Structures are given as structure tokens and as C-alpha cells.
């Protein structure tokens, strides 16, 4: 680990080098940027590879993707979804990361009706005690589990990585990054709800420049070493019994740090701690917890028993990628 600490700086997101990625031509129409393939004329008869879009952060839509952003998913134009599909996104996580990957599989189905049954499970009653798998024969399909389908996630890869302590998650990212950098545009990690349990040191040491272990400053050093890459940060996942002073402090620090330093943040904690109609879910101590709408577990926070949570996070990822592909918003 490099011990020289660097102060946080503004977002070091620049155009990907033309030597690495195929070029695009951009056209301005009414303030929007549309990515057009660079057409090669004459000469070679070999097929032209599909170009990836130039990755451009979109300050007009903001850098933080949270529950208030989710309605944008249904407004992403098809051409920007196709451009977003070309961005190569790799992330490390534990079991909730697997649930999110399953949510991406749901959205990749040809249609909602053709998606696996695990994508169509939700509660049947307002008390959230009984659930079932919905089909097209149902007339009251909950909107929170509906999606059009057709989002190709071939360029989004999840790797299960289970560290004993949060700082070893960061260490794994730092050590693996050089071997992955040539293949992926975004390489990131998400901390799980067990690592923000009471007693964890993550809230105290993650943003501490004097800390001797791996923390946010080692990721910032990666940003300096790989200026052509996009860095995406996450808040932690949450559980029913893991709303703690640690989770509250860590996630609030991450949000503040992302805002102050113009970092891109997938605020999964905010998404999972708000009901589909925007109500906040907190425990008796006042700490944010995962809403019952997204898990059937009484203590944990997995997103697999009912479908809404993993689908909402998957939609947030596509909103992020569409922004990076140049979408200017509705």
C-alpha cells in the first residue's frame, strides 16, 4: 500500500483516450449531446467494432444517485440505454451484490412477462406479510416490480468478495485494480451491512487521513494513477437490525464527501431506506434501516425474497450509466 496520503480533489473524470477506445462523433441538438458512430468508408471489408460512448459525467443531473433519482429510469431514451450498455462496469460485493446482479438480470430479460419468477415476487397485502409471484394474468401487478426489459448487462460484472474487515475490501480493490484496469471502465466496491454494524471502525477511520490501514485515500491514489478511469463510490447496504450509529455516520460521511468533492455516488442506503412512495424507514433509535418492502428477513437485508429492492438498485445503475453516456436528463 502506498502510504503517501493525498488530499481529496475534484472529480478526475476526463475523456477516455482514443488510443484505447474507438472514437465517436458527437452532435449537438437542442443542448443534448447524441453519440454517433464514426463511420469508416471504403478499404477494409472487415466488420466495424461497435464503438463505446465517450464517458462524460453529467453535472446537470447531479453526481448522487438516490431514491429521488429513480423515476428517471423510465425516461432514458433508447439510444442512451444502448450507449450505456457499452460502458464496462465491474464491482465487488458480498451477497447483496449478488442480489443486485440478479436485479440486473431481471432488467436484461426480453420483457417483464418473460423474466424469471424471482423477478416478479412481491407482497399481496398492505401489511407486507404475504407475497407471491405475479404473472400477466394478474390485474393488480405492483408498479414497483414492473420494468420493460431489454437492458443488456453483458458489460456489467459482479465478483463476490468476502473480506473479514472493511479495510480488506479496500485492500482487495487496490491490489486487483491494475490487473482489471485494461478490461473495465469502472471498477468499484460496495461495503455490506455487516461492516457497518455497531463496533465497526469504518465510520472513524474510512475518511481519516492519519489512518495507517487501507481507506478512502488509497482509492484516491488509484484515481491519480488512472485518470482515464471513472470512479464510482457507494454507501453501504442496510439490514433490518443493522441500523446503527456506525451505519448512520459512515453513510452520511460518504454523502458529504461525495458532494464536497464532486464524486459519483450510488446511494444504495438511501434507495433501500425509502419506501416506493418515498417514506423513510428508521428503527426505534432513529437510524436508517432497509424497508420491509425490499426484504422478507426480520434481521438481515437480502434483496432476493421479494423483487422490488434488487430491481430498484439495478435501475439506479442504469440511470448512472446513461448519465455517463451523455444523457442530459428529461
PDB file of C-alpha atoms in Angstrom:
ATOM      1  CA  UNK A   1       0.000   0.000   0.000  1.00  0.00           C
ATOM      2  CA  UNK A   2       1.236   3.480  -0.841  1.00  0.00           C
ATOM      3  CA  UNK A   3       1.452   5.422   2.396  1.00  0.00           C
ATOM      4  CA  UNK A   4       1.656   8.923   0.931  1.00  0.00           C
ATOM      5  CA  UNK A   5      -1.758  10.466   1.585  1.00  0.00           C
ATOM      6  CA  UNK A   6      -3.347  12.797  -0.907  1.00  0.00           C
ATOM      7  CA  UNK A   7      -5.923  15.440  -0.066  1.00  0.00           C
ATOM      8  CA  UNK A   8      -9.329  14.897  -1.756  1.00  0.00           C
ATOM      9  CA  UNK A   9      -9.619  16.641  -5.072  1.00  0.00           C
ATOM     10  CA  UNK A  10     -12.306  17.334  -7.572  1.00  0.00           C
ATOM     11  CA  UNK A  11     -13.566  14.700  -9.969  1.00  0.00           C
ATOM     12  CA  UNK A  12     -10.758  13.489 -12.237  1.00  0.00           C
ATOM     13  CA  UNK A  13     -13.093  12.208 -14.948  1.00  0.00           C
ATOM     14  CA  UNK A  14     -11.869  13.027 -18.446  1.00  0.00           C
ATOM     15  CA  UNK A  15     -12.444  11.706 -21.933  1.00  0.00           C
ATOM     16  CA  UNK A  16     -11.219   8.148 -22.455  1.00  0.00           C
ATOM     17  CA  UNK A  17      -8.138   8.013 -24.651  1.00  0.00           C
ATOM     18  CA  UNK A  18      -8.823   7.452 -28.321  1.00  0.00           C
ATOM     19  CA  UNK A  19      -5.904   5.057 -28.405  1.00  0.00           C
ATOM     20  CA  UNK A  20      -7.770   2.768 -26.047  1.00  0.00           C
ATOM     21  CA  UNK A  21     -11.390   3.112 -27.163  1.00  0.00           C
ATOM     22  CA  UNK A  22     -12.975   3.586 -30.590  1.00  0.00           C
ATOM     23  CA  UNK A  23     -13.868   7.163 -31.387  1.00  0.00           C
ATOM     24  CA  UNK A  24     -17.358   8.671 -31.540  1.00  0.00           C
ATOM     25  CA  UNK A  25     -18.645  11.780 -33.214  1.00  0.00           C
ATOM     26  CA  UNK A  26     -20.966  13.954 -31.119  1.00  0.00           C
ATOM     27  CA  UNK A  27     -23.772  16.116 -32.455  1.00  0.00           C
ATOM     28  CA  UNK A  28     -25.446  18.926 -30.525  1.00  0.00           C
ATOM     29  CA  UNK A  29     -29.247  19.077 -30.836  1.00  0.00           C
ATOM     30  CA  UNK A  30     -31.127  21.450 -28.611  1.00  0.00           C
ATOM     31  CA  UNK A  31     -28.467  21.268 -25.924  1.00  0.00           C
ATOM     32  CA  UNK A  32     -28.325  17.458 -25.886  1.00  0.00           C
ATOM     33  CA  UNK A  33     -25.270  15.514 -26.949  1.00  0.00           C
ATOM     34  CA  UNK A  34     -26.000  12.496 -29.151  1.00  0.00           C
ATOM     35  CA  UNK A  35     -23.241   9.961 -29.746  1.00  0.00           C
ATOM     36  CA  UNK A  36     -22.872   8.927 -33.379  1.00  0.00           C
ATOM     37  CA  UNK A  37     -20.613   6.110 -34.539  1.00  0.00           C
ATOM     38  CA  UNK A  38     -17.582   7.121 -36.541  1.00  0.00           C
ATOM     39  CA  UNK A  39     -18.291   5.587 -39.967  1.00  0.00           C
ATOM     40  CA  UNK A  40     -15.273   4.210 -41.797  1.00  0.00           C
ATOM     41  CA  UNK A  41     -15.660   4.371 -45.567  1.00  0.00           C
ATOM     42  CA  UNK A  42     -14.011   2.162 -48.175  1.00  0.00           C
ATOM     43  CA  UNK A  43     -10.968  -0.061 -47.863  1.00  0.00           C
ATOM     44  CA  UNK A  44     -11.489  -2.838 -45.365  1.00  0.00           C
ATOM     45  CA  UNK A  45     -14.388  -5.264 -45.606  1.00  0.00           C
ATOM     46  CA  UNK A  46     -13.924  -6.442 -42.015  1.00  0.00           C
ATOM     47  CA  UNK A  47     -16.811  -5.602 -39.644  1.00  0.00           C
ATOM     48  CA  UNK A  48     -16.501  -2.333 -37.765  1.00  0.00           C
ATOM     49  CA  UNK A  49     -16.448  -2.929 -34.000  1.00  0.00           C
ATOM     50  CA  UNK A  50     -19.293  -1.378 -32.044  1.00  0.00           C
ATOM     51  CA  UNK A  51     -17.914   1.859 -30.553  1.00  0.00           C
ATOM     52  CA  UNK A  52     -18.369   2.641 -26.881  1.00  0.00           C
ATOM     53  CA  UNK A  53     -19.515   6.134 -25.944  1.00  0.00           C
ATOM     54  CA  UNK A  54     -17.117   8.641 -24.528  1.00  0.00           C
ATOM     55  CA  UNK A  55     -17.785   8.600 -20.796  1.00  0.00           C
ATOM     56  CA  UNK A  56     -18.847  12.064 -19.667  1.00  0.00           C
ATOM     57  CA  UNK A  57     -20.050  12.856 -16.116  1.00  0.00           C
ATOM     58  CA  UNK A  58     -23.291  14.820 -16.228  1.00  0.00           C
ATOM     59  CA  UNK A  59     -23.394  17.681 -13.702  1.00  0.00           C
ATOM     60  CA  UNK A  60     -26.888  18.674 -14.848  1.00  0.00           C
ATOM     61  CA  UNK A  61     -28.340  15.533 -13.300  1.00  0.00           C
ATOM     62  CA  UNK A  62     -26.008  15.561 -10.293  1.00  0.00           C
ATOM     63  CA  UNK A  63     -23.441  13.044  -9.168  1.00  0.00           C
ATOM     64  CA  UNK A  64     -25.508  11.282  -6.481  1.00  0.00           C
ATOM     65  CA  UNK A  65     -27.989   8.588  -7.491  1.00  0.00           C
ATOM     66  CA  UNK A  66     -30.543   8.097  -4.695  1.00  0.00           C
ATOM     67  CA  UNK A  67     -34.251   7.293  -4.269  1.00  0.00           C
ATOM     68  CA  UNK A  68     -35.297  10.664  -5.710  1.00  0.00           C
ATOM     69  CA  UNK A  69     -33.467   9.829  -8.949  1.00  0.00           C
ATOM     70  CA  UNK A  70     -35.232   6.541  -9.682  1.00  0.00           C
ATOM     71  CA  UNK A  71     -38.161   7.983 -11.711  1.00  0.00           C
ATOM     72  CA  UNK A  72     -35.582   8.955 -14.344  1.00  0.00           C
ATOM     73  CA  UNK A  73     -35.140   5.317 -15.359  1.00  0.00           C
ATOM     74  CA  UNK A  74     -38.376   5.248 -17.343  1.00  0.00           C
ATOM     75  CA  UNK A  75     -37.352   8.443 -19.153  1.00  0.00           C
ATOM     76  CA  UNK A  76     -33.973   7.302 -20.503  1.00  0.00           C
ATOM     77  CA  UNK A  77     -34.105   7.427 -24.325  1.00  0.00           C
ATOM     78  CA  UNK A  78     -33.320   4.089 -26.021  1.00  0.00           C
ATOM     79  CA  UNK A  79     -30.221   5.478 -27.734  1.00  0.00           C
ATOM     80  CA  UNK A  80     -28.690   6.366 -24.377  1.00  0.00           C
ATOM     81  CA  UNK A  81     -29.524   2.962 -22.933  1.00  0.00           C
ATOM     82  CA  UNK A  82     -27.722   1.405 -25.900  1.00  0.00           C
ATOM     83  CA  UNK A  83     -24.760   3.709 -25.281  1.00  0.00           C
ATOM     84  CA  UNK A  84     -24.828   2.892 -21.550  1.00  0.00           C
ATOM     85  CA  UNK A  85     -24.660  -0.810 -22.374  1.00  0.00           C
ATOM     86  CA  UNK A  86     -21.216  -0.257 -23.878  1.00  0.00           C
ATOM     87  CA  UNK A  87     -19.728   1.019 -20.594  1.00  0.00           C
ATOM     88  CA  UNK A  88     -17.815  -1.757 -18.821  1.00  0.00           C
ATOM     89  CA  UNK A  89     -18.709  -1.792 -15.119  1.00  0.00           C
ATOM     90  CA  UNK A  90     -17.109  -4.171 -12.567  1.00  0.00           C
ATOM     91  CA  UNK A  91     -17.960  -4.228  -8.871  1.00  0.00           C
ATOM     92  CA  UNK A  92     -17.033  -6.201  -5.755  1.00  0.00           C
ATOM     93  CA  UNK A  93     -19.529  -7.071  -3.026  1.00  0.00           C
ATOM     94  CA  UNK A  94     -20.960  -9.893  -0.970  1.00  0.00           C
ATOM     95  CA  UNK A  95     -24.440 -11.446  -1.047  1.00  0.00           C
ATOM     96  CA  UNK A  96     -26.371  -8.188  -1.530  1.00  0.00           C
ATOM     97  CA  UNK A  97     -24.143  -7.555  -4.542  1.00  0.00           C
ATOM     98  CA  UNK A  98     -25.303 -10.900  -5.901  1.00  0.00           C
ATOM     99  CA  UNK A  99     -28.909  -9.796  -5.347  1.00  0.00           C
ATOM    100  CA  UNK A 100     -28.186  -6.598  -7.287  1.00  0.00           C
ATOM    101  CA  UNK A 101     -26.657  -8.637 -10.097  1.00  0.00           C
ATOM    102  CA  UNK A 102     -29.845 -10.714 -10.169  1.00  0.00           C
ATOM    103  CA  UNK A 103     -31.788  -7.457 -10.457  1.00  0.00           C
ATOM    104  CA  UNK A 104     -29.677  -6.545 -13.488  1.00  0.00           C
ATOM    105  CA  UNK A 105     -30.544  -9.966 -14.929  1.00  0.00           C
ATOM    106  CA  UNK A 106     -34.215  -9.137 -14.432  1.00  0.00           C
ATOM    107  CA  UNK A 107     -33.926  -5.922 -16.420  1.00  0.00           C
ATOM    108  CA  UNK A 108     -31.999  -7.808 -19.110  1.00  0.00           C
ATOM    109  CA  UNK A 109     -34.932 -10.154 -19.738  1.00  0.00           C
ATOM    110  CA  UNK A 110     -36.708  -9.666 -23.078  1.00  0.00           C
ATOM    111  CA  UNK A 111     -39.758  -8.425 -21.189  1.00  0.00           C
ATOM    112  CA  UNK A 112     -41.285  -8.451 -17.725  1.00  0.00           C
ATOM    113  CA  UNK A 113     -43.531 -11.363 -18.665  1.00  0.00           C
ATOM    114  CA  UNK A 114     -40.535 -13.405 -19.837  1.00  0.00           C
ATOM    115  CA  UNK A 115     -38.367 -12.660 -16.789  1.00  0.00           C
ATOM    116  CA  UNK A 116     -37.586 -15.348 -14.181  1.00  0.00           C
ATOM    117  CA  UNK A 117     -40.149 -15.807 -11.428  1.00  0.00           C
ATOM    118  CA  UNK A 118     -37.628 -14.365  -8.959  1.00  0.00           C
ATOM    119  CA  UNK A 119     -38.081 -11.003 -10.714  1.00  0.00           C
ATOM    120  CA  UNK A 120     -41.848 -10.964 -10.206  1.00  0.00           C
ATOM    121  CA  UNK A 121     -42.251 -11.619  -6.491  1.00  0.00           C
ATOM    122  CA  UNK A 122     -43.899  -9.079  -4.225  1.00  0.00           C
ATOM    123  CA  UNK A 123     -46.391  -8.684  -1.415  1.00  0.00           C
ATOM    124  CA  UNK A 124     -50.097  -9.103  -1.922  1.00  0.00           C
ATOM    125  CA  UNK A 125     -51.284  -7.166   1.113  1.00  0.00           C
ATOM    126  CA  UNK A 126     -50.689  -3.761   2.684  1.00  0.00           C
ATOM    127  CA  UNK A 127     -49.358  -5.379   5.867  1.00  0.00           C
ATOM    128  CA  UNK A 128     -46.462  -6.881   3.877  1.00  0.00           C
ATOM    129  CA  UNK A 129     -46.909 -10.350   5.302  1.00  0.00           C
ATOM    130  CA  UNK A 130     -47.914 -12.397   2.256  1.00  0.00           C
ATOM    131  CA  UNK A 131     -46.132 -12.472  -1.075  1.00  0.00           C
ATOM    132  CA  UNK A 132     -46.486 -14.274  -4.376  1.00  0.00           C
ATOM    133  CA  UNK A 133     -45.088 -14.486  -7.882  1.00  0.00           C
ATOM    134  CA  UNK A 134     -47.085 -12.257 -10.229  1.00  0.00           C
ATOM    135  CA  UNK A 135     -47.859 -13.103 -13.861  1.00  0.00           C
ATOM    136  CA  UNK A 136     -49.540 -11.347 -16.755  1.00  0.00           C
ATOM    137  CA  UNK A 137     -52.775 -12.973 -15.645  1.00  0.00           C
ATOM    138  CA  UNK A 138     -52.833 -10.681 -12.601  1.00  0.00           C
ATOM    139  CA  UNK A 139     -54.684  -7.396 -12.921  1.00  0.00           C
ATOM    140  CA  UNK A 140     -53.066  -5.698  -9.910  1.00  0.00           C
ATOM    141  CA  UNK A 141     -49.340  -6.074 -10.569  1.00  0.00           C
ATOM    142  CA  UNK A 142     -47.425  -3.733  -8.197  1.00  0.00           C
ATOM    143  CA  UNK A 143     -45.698  -0.993 -10.138  1.00  0.00           C
ATOM    144  CA  UNK A 144     -42.521  -1.350  -8.056  1.00  0.00           C
ATOM    145  CA  UNK A 145     -41.672  -4.686  -9.698  1.00  0.00           C
ATOM    146  CA  UNK A 146     -42.537  -3.694 -13.275  1.00  0.00           C
ATOM    147  CA  UNK A 147     -39.886  -2.999 -15.918  1.00  0.00           C
ATOM    148  CA  UNK A 148     -39.748  -3.071 -19.730  1.00  0.00           C
ATOM    149  CA  UNK A 149     -36.780  -5.442 -20.069  1.00  0.00           C
ATOM    150  CA  UNK A 150     -34.140  -5.471 -22.756  1.00  0.00           C
ATOM    151  CA  UNK A 151     -31.231  -3.857 -20.853  1.00  0.00           C
ATOM    152  CA  UNK A 152     -28.182  -5.827 -21.997  1.00  0.00           C
ATOM    153  CA  UNK A 153     -25.924  -6.244 -18.950  1.00  0.00           C
ATOM    154  CA  UNK A 154     -23.117  -8.183 -20.658  1.00  0.00           C
ATOM    155  CA  UNK A 155     -20.663  -5.409 -19.771  1.00  0.00           C
ATOM    156  CA  UNK A 156     -21.612  -5.319 -16.084  1.00  0.00           C
ATOM    157  CA  UNK A 157     -19.771  -7.857 -13.965  1.00  0.00           C
ATOM    158  CA  UNK A 158     -20.199  -8.718 -10.283  1.00  0.00           C
ATOM    159  CA  UNK A 159     -17.487 -10.511  -8.300  1.00  0.00           C
ATOM    160  CA  UNK A 160     -18.256 -11.977  -4.904  1.00  0.00           C
ATOM    161  CA  UNK A 161     -15.588 -10.957  -2.411  1.00  0.00           C
ATOM    162  CA  UNK A 162     -15.962 -11.537   1.319  1.00  0.00           C
ATOM    163  CA  UNK A 163     -13.421  -9.794   3.496  1.00  0.00           C
ATOM    164  CA  UNK A 164     -13.229 -10.163   7.258  1.00  0.00           C
ATOM    165  CA  UNK A 165     -12.892  -6.408   7.816  1.00  0.00           C
ATOM    166  CA  UNK A 166     -13.911  -3.406   5.744  1.00  0.00           C
ATOM    167  CA  UNK A 167     -10.331  -2.250   5.149  1.00  0.00           C
ATOM    168  CA  UNK A 168      -9.539  -5.557   3.450  1.00  0.00           C
ATOM    169  CA  UNK A 169     -12.319  -4.776   0.986  1.00  0.00           C
ATOM    170  CA  UNK A 170     -10.404  -1.633   0.089  1.00  0.00           C
ATOM    171  CA  UNK A 171      -7.139  -3.569   0.001  1.00  0.00           C
ATOM    172  CA  UNK A 172      -8.638  -6.062  -2.452  1.00  0.00           C
ATOM    173  CA  UNK A 173      -9.763  -3.221  -4.740  1.00  0.00           C
ATOM    174  CA  UNK A 174      -6.332  -1.580  -4.653  1.00  0.00           C
ATOM    175  CA  UNK A 175      -4.474  -4.818  -5.312  1.00  0.00           C
ATOM    176  CA  UNK A 176      -6.795  -6.074  -8.050  1.00  0.00           C
ATOM    177  CA  UNK A 177      -7.206  -2.766  -9.874  1.00  0.00           C
ATOM    178  CA  UNK A 178      -4.044  -2.940 -12.066  1.00  0.00           C
ATOM    179  CA  UNK A 179      -4.989  -6.344 -13.475  1.00  0.00           C
ATOM    180  CA  UNK A 180      -8.562  -5.250 -14.230  1.00  0.00           C
ATOM    181  CA  UNK A 181      -7.947  -1.716 -15.484  1.00  0.00           C
ATOM    182  CA  UNK A 182      -7.351  -2.639 -19.130  1.00  0.00           C
ATOM    183  CA  UNK A 183     -10.664  -4.517 -19.345  1.00  0.00           C
ATOM    184  CA  UNK A 184     -13.087  -2.267 -17.431  1.00  0.00           C
ATOM    185  CA  UNK A 185     -14.065   1.408 -17.462  1.00  0.00           C
ATOM    186  CA  UNK A 186     -15.392   1.379 -13.882  1.00  0.00           C
ATOM    187  CA  UNK A 187     -14.113  -0.813 -11.037  1.00  0.00           C
ATOM    188  CA  UNK A 188     -15.698  -0.244  -7.635  1.00  0.00           C
ATOM    189  CA  UNK A 189     -16.689  -1.835  -4.359  1.00  0.00           C
ATOM    190  CA  UNK A 190     -19.668  -1.680  -2.019  1.00  0.00           C
ATOM    191  CA  UNK A 191     -19.436  -2.318   1.728  1.00  0.00           C
ATOM    192  CA  UNK A 192     -22.074  -4.630   3.158  1.00  0.00           C
ATOM    193  CA  UNK A 193     -24.315  -4.083   6.172  1.00  0.00           C
ATOM    194  CA  UNK A 194     -22.210  -6.346   8.421  1.00  0.00           C
ATOM    195  CA  UNK A 195     -19.289  -3.942   8.045  1.00  0.00           C
ATOM    196  CA  UNK A 196     -21.291  -1.010   9.419  1.00  0.00           C
ATOM    197  CA  UNK A 197     -22.527  -2.895  12.478  1.00  0.00           C
ATOM    198  CA  UNK A 198     -22.055  -1.412  15.947  1.00  0.00           C
ATOM    199  CA  UNK A 199     -18.417  -1.715  16.961  1.00  0.00           C
ATOM    200  CA  UNK A 200     -17.004  -1.371  13.440  1.00  0.00           C
ATOM    201  CA  UNK A 201     -14.220   1.189  12.959  1.00  0.00           C
ATOM    202  CA  UNK A 202     -15.334   2.135   9.450  1.00  0.00           C
ATOM    203  CA  UNK A 203     -17.026   5.408  10.427  1.00  0.00           C
ATOM    204  CA  UNK A 204     -13.997   6.502  12.424  1.00  0.00           C
ATOM    205  CA  UNK A 205     -11.209   5.511  10.020  1.00  0.00           C
ATOM    206  CA  UNK A 206     -12.555   5.450   6.455  1.00  0.00           C
ATOM    207  CA  UNK A 207     -12.056   9.180   5.876  1.00  0.00           C
ATOM    208  CA  UNK A 208      -9.198   9.641   8.349  1.00  0.00           C
ATOM    209  CA  UNK A 209      -6.012  10.796   6.532  1.00  0.00           C
ATOM    210  CA  UNK A 210      -3.891   9.689   9.504  1.00  0.00           C
ATOM    211  CA  UNK A 211      -5.170   6.111   9.447  1.00  0.00           C
ATOM    212  CA  UNK A 212      -2.395   3.617   8.660  1.00  0.00           C
ATOM    213  CA  UNK A 213      -4.612   0.981   7.023  1.00  0.00           C
ATOM    214  CA  UNK A 214      -6.434   0.974   3.714  1.00  0.00           C
ATOM    215  CA  UNK A 215      -9.176   3.574   3.363  1.00  0.00           C
ATOM    216  CA  UNK A 216     -10.600   6.216   1.018  1.00  0.00           C
ATOM    217  CA  UNK A 217      -7.212   7.811   0.426  1.00  0.00           C
ATOM    218  CA  UNK A 218      -5.881   4.645  -1.182  1.00  0.00           C
ATOM    219  CA  UNK A 219      -8.775   4.798  -3.644  1.00  0.00           C
ATOM    220  CA  UNK A 220      -7.946   8.442  -4.311  1.00  0.00           C
ATOM    221  CA  UNK A 221      -4.395   7.360  -5.113  1.00  0.00           C
ATOM    222  CA  UNK A 222      -5.852   4.970  -7.656  1.00  0.00           C
ATOM    223  CA  UNK A 223      -7.741   7.911  -9.179  1.00  0.00           C
ATOM    224  CA  UNK A 224      -4.449   9.757  -9.553  1.00  0.00           C
ATOM    225  CA  UNK A 225      -2.762   6.744 -11.163  1.00  0.00           C
ATOM    226  CA  UNK A 226      -5.664   6.042 -13.531  1.00  0.00           C
ATOM    227  CA  UNK A 227      -7.008   9.451 -14.607  1.00  0.00           C
ATOM    228  CA  UNK A 228      -8.804   7.961 -17.646  1.00  0.00           C
ATOM    229  CA  UNK A 229     -10.987   5.739 -15.481  1.00  0.00           C
ATOM    230  CA  UNK A 230     -14.337   6.539 -13.869  1.00  0.00           C
ATOM    231  CA  UNK A 231     -14.544   6.022 -10.108  1.00  0.00           C
ATOM    232  CA  UNK A 232     -17.914   5.266  -8.557  1.00  0.00           C
ATOM    233  CA  UNK A 233     -18.494   5.162  -4.793  1.00  0.00           C
ATOM    234  CA  UNK A 234     -21.315   3.522  -2.816  1.00  0.00           C
ATOM    235  CA  UNK A 235     -22.983   3.914   0.534  1.00  0.00           C
ATOM    236  CA  UNK A 236     -23.368   0.630   2.420  1.00  0.00           C
ATOM    237  CA  UNK A 237     -26.278  -1.741   2.167  1.00  0.00           C
ATOM    238  CA  UNK A 238     -28.617  -1.896   5.181  1.00  0.00           C
ATOM    239  CA  UNK A 239     -30.423  -4.563   7.188  1.00  0.00           C
ATOM    240  CA  UNK A 240     -33.479  -4.670   9.428  1.00  0.00           C
ATOM    241  CA  UNK A 241     -31.323  -4.982  12.561  1.00  0.00           C
ATOM    242  CA  UNK A 242     -28.225  -3.153  11.350  1.00  0.00           C
ATOM    243  CA  UNK A 243     -29.331   0.448  11.617  1.00  0.00           C
ATOM    244  CA  UNK A 244     -26.590   1.703  13.928  1.00  0.00           C
ATOM    245  CA  UNK A 245     -24.696   4.831  14.836  1.00  0.00           C
ATOM    246  CA  UNK A 246     -21.883   3.400  12.686  1.00  0.00           C
ATOM    247  CA  UNK A 247     -24.007   2.901   9.563  1.00  0.00           C
ATOM    248  CA  UNK A 248     -25.604   6.320  10.009  1.00  0.00           C
ATOM    249  CA  UNK A 249     -22.254   8.050  10.439  1.00  0.00           C
ATOM    250  CA  UNK A 250     -20.456   6.227   7.627  1.00  0.00           C
ATOM    251  CA  UNK A 251     -23.198   6.765   5.061  1.00  0.00           C
ATOM    252  CA  UNK A 252     -23.648  10.432   5.985  1.00  0.00           C
ATOM    253  CA  UNK A 253     -19.886  10.965   5.736  1.00  0.00           C
ATOM    254  CA  UNK A 254     -19.835   9.285   2.331  1.00  0.00           C
ATOM    255  CA  UNK A 255     -22.649  11.528   1.053  1.00  0.00           C
ATOM    256  CA  UNK A 256     -20.992  14.686   2.356  1.00  0.00           C
ATOM    257  CA  UNK A 257     -17.611  13.665   0.964  1.00  0.00           C
ATOM    258  CA  UNK A 258     -19.121  12.882  -2.448  1.00  0.00           C
ATOM    259  CA  UNK A 259     -20.911  16.250  -2.582  1.00  0.00           C
ATOM    260  CA  UNK A 260     -17.895  18.257  -1.465  1.00  0.00           C
ATOM    261  CA  UNK A 261     -15.506  16.500  -3.864  1.00  0.00           C
ATOM    262  CA  UNK A 262     -17.827  16.017  -6.864  1.00  0.00           C
ATOM    263  CA  UNK A 263     -17.604  12.242  -6.693  1.00  0.00           C
ATOM    264  CA  UNK A 264     -20.101   9.876  -8.278  1.00  0.00           C
ATOM    265  CA  UNK A 265     -22.128   8.100  -5.592  1.00  0.00           C
ATOM    266  CA  UNK A 266     -24.599   5.225  -5.801  1.00  0.00           C
ATOM    267  CA  UNK A 267     -26.535   5.891  -2.611  1.00  0.00           C
ATOM    268  CA  UNK A 268     -27.905   2.396  -2.134  1.00  0.00           C
ATOM    269  CA  UNK A 269     -28.528   3.068   1.571  1.00  0.00           C
ATOM    270  CA  UNK A 270     -30.878   5.922   0.660  1.00  0.00           C
ATOM    271  CA  UNK A 271     -32.636   3.852  -2.011  1.00  0.00           C
ATOM    272  CA  UNK A 272     -33.238   0.909   0.336  1.00  0.00           C
ATOM    273  CA  UNK A 273     -34.254   3.062   3.331  1.00  0.00           C
ATOM    274  CA  UNK A 274     -37.123   4.739   1.465  1.00  0.00           C
ATOM    275  CA  UNK A 275     -40.359   3.022   0.504  1.00  0.00           C
ATOM    276  CA  UNK A 276     -41.526   3.130  -3.122  1.00  0.00           C
ATOM    277  CA  UNK A 277     -43.669   6.167  -2.255  1.00  0.00           C
ATOM    278  CA  UNK A 278     -40.740   7.951  -0.596  1.00  0.00           C
ATOM    279  CA  UNK A 279     -41.363   7.320   3.103  1.00  0.00           C
ATOM    280  CA  UNK A 280     -38.208   6.968   5.200  1.00  0.00           C
ATOM    281  CA  UNK A 281     -37.629   3.751   7.178  1.00  0.00           C
ATOM    282  CA  UNK A 282     -35.917   4.098  10.559  1.00  0.00           C
ATOM    283  CA  UNK A 283     -35.667   1.960  13.675  1.00  0.00           C
ATOM    284  CA  UNK A 284     -36.640   2.937  17.224  1.00  0.00           C
ATOM    285  CA  UNK A 285     -33.222   4.566  17.695  1.00  0.00           C
ATOM    286  CA  UNK A 286     -33.737   6.789  14.687  1.00  0.00           C
ATOM    287  CA  UNK A 287     -31.213   5.079  12.401  1.00  0.00           C
ATOM    288  CA  UNK A 288     -31.946   4.290   8.750  1.00  0.00           C
ATOM    289  CA  UNK A 289     -32.754   0.642   8.012  1.00  0.00           C
ATOM    290  CA  UNK A 290     -33.845  -1.285   4.942  1.00  0.00           C
ATOM    291  CA  UNK A 291     -37.580  -1.025   4.341  1.00  0.00           C
ATOM    292  CA  UNK A 292     -39.776  -4.106   4.642  1.00  0.00           C
ATOM    293  CA  UNK A 293     -40.824  -3.588   1.027  1.00  0.00           C
ATOM    294  CA  UNK A 294     -37.380  -4.841  -0.052  1.00  0.00           C
ATOM    295  CA  UNK A 295     -36.709  -7.851   2.181  1.00  0.00           C
ATOM    296  CA  UNK A 296     -38.702 -10.519   3.992  1.00  0.00           C
ATOM    297  CA  UNK A 297     -35.931 -11.007   6.559  1.00  0.00           C
ATOM    298  CA  UNK A 298     -36.627  -9.894  10.124  1.00  0.00           C
ATOM    299  CA  UNK A 299     -32.961  -9.161  10.849  1.00  0.00           C
ATOM    300  CA  UNK A 300     -30.991  -9.268   7.598  1.00  0.00           C
ATOM    301  CA  UNK A 301     -31.190  -7.230   4.432  1.00  0.00           C
ATOM    302  CA  UNK A 302     -31.009  -9.555   1.425  1.00  0.00           C
ATOM    303  CA  UNK A 303     -32.959  -8.499  -1.645  1.00  0.00           C
ATOM    304  CA  UNK A 304     -33.890 -11.904  -3.010  1.00  0.00           C
ATOM    305  CA  UNK A 305     -37.118 -12.881  -1.258  1.00  0.00           C
ATOM    306  CA  UNK A 306     -39.159 -10.134  -2.891  1.00  0.00           C
ATOM    307  CA  UNK A 307     -38.051  -8.424  -6.082  1.00  0.00           C
ATOM    308  CA  UNK A 308     -38.526  -4.691  -5.532  1.00  0.00           C
ATOM    309  CA  UNK A 309     -35.204  -3.883  -3.835  1.00  0.00           C
ATOM    310  CA  UNK A 310     -32.897  -5.508  -6.353  1.00  0.00           C
ATOM    311  CA  UNK A 311     -34.886  -4.050  -9.255  1.00  0.00           C
ATOM    312  CA  UNK A 312     -34.698  -0.526  -7.823  1.00  0.00           C
ATOM    313  CA  UNK A 313     -30.927  -0.705  -7.332  1.00  0.00           C
ATOM    314  CA  UNK A 314     -30.484  -2.165 -10.822  1.00  0.00           C
ATOM    315  CA  UNK A 315     -32.473   0.756 -12.255  1.00  0.00           C
ATOM    316  CA  UNK A 316     -30.217   3.175 -10.342  1.00  0.00           C
ATOM    317  CA  UNK A 317     -27.164   1.617 -12.025  1.00  0.00           C
ATOM    318  CA  UNK A 318     -28.687   2.136 -15.474  1.00  0.00           C
ATOM    319  CA  UNK A 319     -29.506   5.756 -14.644  1.00  0.00           C
ATOM    320  CA  UNK A 320     -25.867   6.258 -13.654  1.00  0.00           C
ATOM    321  CA  UNK A 321     -24.528   4.621 -16.819  1.00  0.00           C
ATOM    322  CA  UNK A 322     -26.906   6.617 -19.040  1.00  0.00           C
ATOM    323  CA  UNK A 323     -25.603   9.812 -17.447  1.00  0.00           C
ATOM    324  CA  UNK A 324     -22.042   8.725 -18.056  1.00  0.00           C
ATOM    325  CA  UNK A 325     -23.021   8.007 -21.670  1.00  0.00           C
ATOM    326  CA  UNK A 326     -24.008  11.657 -22.037  1.00  0.00           C
ATOM    327  CA  UNK A 327     -27.734  11.718 -21.271  1.00  0.00           C
ATOM    328  CA  UNK A 328     -28.755  15.222 -20.237  1.00  0.00           C
ATOM    329  CA  UNK A 329     -31.962  14.254 -18.473  1.00  0.00           C
ATOM    330  CA  UNK A 330     -35.627  14.525 -19.458  1.00  0.00           C
TER     331      UNK A 330
END
